[in-house]
mmCIF file of C-alpha atoms in Angstrom:
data_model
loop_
_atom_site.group_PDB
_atom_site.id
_atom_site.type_symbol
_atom_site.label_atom_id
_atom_site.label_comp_id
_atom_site.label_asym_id
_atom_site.label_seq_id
_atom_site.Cartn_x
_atom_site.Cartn_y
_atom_site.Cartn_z
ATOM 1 C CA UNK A 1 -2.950 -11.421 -10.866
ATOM 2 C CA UNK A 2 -1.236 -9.755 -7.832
ATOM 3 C CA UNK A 3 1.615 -11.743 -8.511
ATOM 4 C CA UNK A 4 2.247 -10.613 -11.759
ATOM 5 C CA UNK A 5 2.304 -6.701 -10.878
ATOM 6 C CA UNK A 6 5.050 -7.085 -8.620
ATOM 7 C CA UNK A 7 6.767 -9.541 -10.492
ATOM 8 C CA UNK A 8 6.455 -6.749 -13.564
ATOM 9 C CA UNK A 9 7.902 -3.900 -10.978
ATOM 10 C CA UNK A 10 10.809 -5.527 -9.378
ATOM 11 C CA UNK A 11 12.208 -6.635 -12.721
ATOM 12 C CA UNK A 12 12.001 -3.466 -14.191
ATOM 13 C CA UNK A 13 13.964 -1.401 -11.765
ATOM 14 C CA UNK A 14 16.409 -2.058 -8.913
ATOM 15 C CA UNK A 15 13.556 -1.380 -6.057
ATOM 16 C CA UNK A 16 11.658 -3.930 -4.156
ATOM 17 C CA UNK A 17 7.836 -2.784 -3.625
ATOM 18 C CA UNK A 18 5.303 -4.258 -1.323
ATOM 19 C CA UNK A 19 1.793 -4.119 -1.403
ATOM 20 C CA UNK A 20 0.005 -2.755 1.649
ATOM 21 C CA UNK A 21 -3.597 -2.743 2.691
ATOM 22 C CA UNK A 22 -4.330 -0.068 5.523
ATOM 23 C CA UNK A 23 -7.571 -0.122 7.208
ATOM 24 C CA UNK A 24 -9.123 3.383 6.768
ATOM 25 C CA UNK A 25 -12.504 5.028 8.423
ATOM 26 C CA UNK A 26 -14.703 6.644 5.787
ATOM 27 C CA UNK A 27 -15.453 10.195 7.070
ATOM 28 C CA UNK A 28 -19.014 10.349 5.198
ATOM 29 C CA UNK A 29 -20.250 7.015 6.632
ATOM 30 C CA UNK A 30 -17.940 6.163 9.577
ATOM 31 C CA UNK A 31 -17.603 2.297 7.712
ATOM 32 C CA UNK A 32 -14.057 0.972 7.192
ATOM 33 C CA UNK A 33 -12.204 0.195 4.228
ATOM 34 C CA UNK A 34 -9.012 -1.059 2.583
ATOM 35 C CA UNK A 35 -6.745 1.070 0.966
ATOM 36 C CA UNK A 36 -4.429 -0.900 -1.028
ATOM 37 C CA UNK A 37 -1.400 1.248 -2.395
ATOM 38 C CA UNK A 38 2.238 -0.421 -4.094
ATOM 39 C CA UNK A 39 4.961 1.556 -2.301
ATOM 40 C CA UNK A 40 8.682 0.651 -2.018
ATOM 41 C CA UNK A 41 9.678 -1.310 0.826
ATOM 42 C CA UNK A 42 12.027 1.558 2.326
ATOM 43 C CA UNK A 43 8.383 3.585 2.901
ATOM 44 C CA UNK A 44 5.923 1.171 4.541
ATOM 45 C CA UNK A 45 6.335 2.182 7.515
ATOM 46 C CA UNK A 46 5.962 5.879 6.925
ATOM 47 C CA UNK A 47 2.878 5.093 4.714
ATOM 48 C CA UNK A 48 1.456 3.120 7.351
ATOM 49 C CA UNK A 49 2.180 5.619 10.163
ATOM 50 C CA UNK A 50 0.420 8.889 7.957
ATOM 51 C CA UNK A 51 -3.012 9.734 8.728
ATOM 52 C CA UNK A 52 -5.680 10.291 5.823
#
């Protein structure tokens, strides 16, 4: 199913996206989770470096 998302969003425009997964501490329970966001590949790094 992944595969088909990002097939769907790099044929319809000229941008390649990546899916990330960022490991992210709950501030009500202290548990970690996975935040899983499609972002173009020129801003992984900046979404990976801001804080939530």
């Amino acid at each position: 199913m992944a595969k088909k998302t990002v097939a769907t969003l790099r044929t319809g425009s000229n941008k390649n996206f990546a899916k990330v997964f960022k490991m992210v501490r709950s501030p009500k329970t202290g548990a970690y989770y996975f935040d899983e966001k499609m972002v173009p590949q020129e801003k992984v790094e900046e979404y990976l470096k801001e804080k939530n």
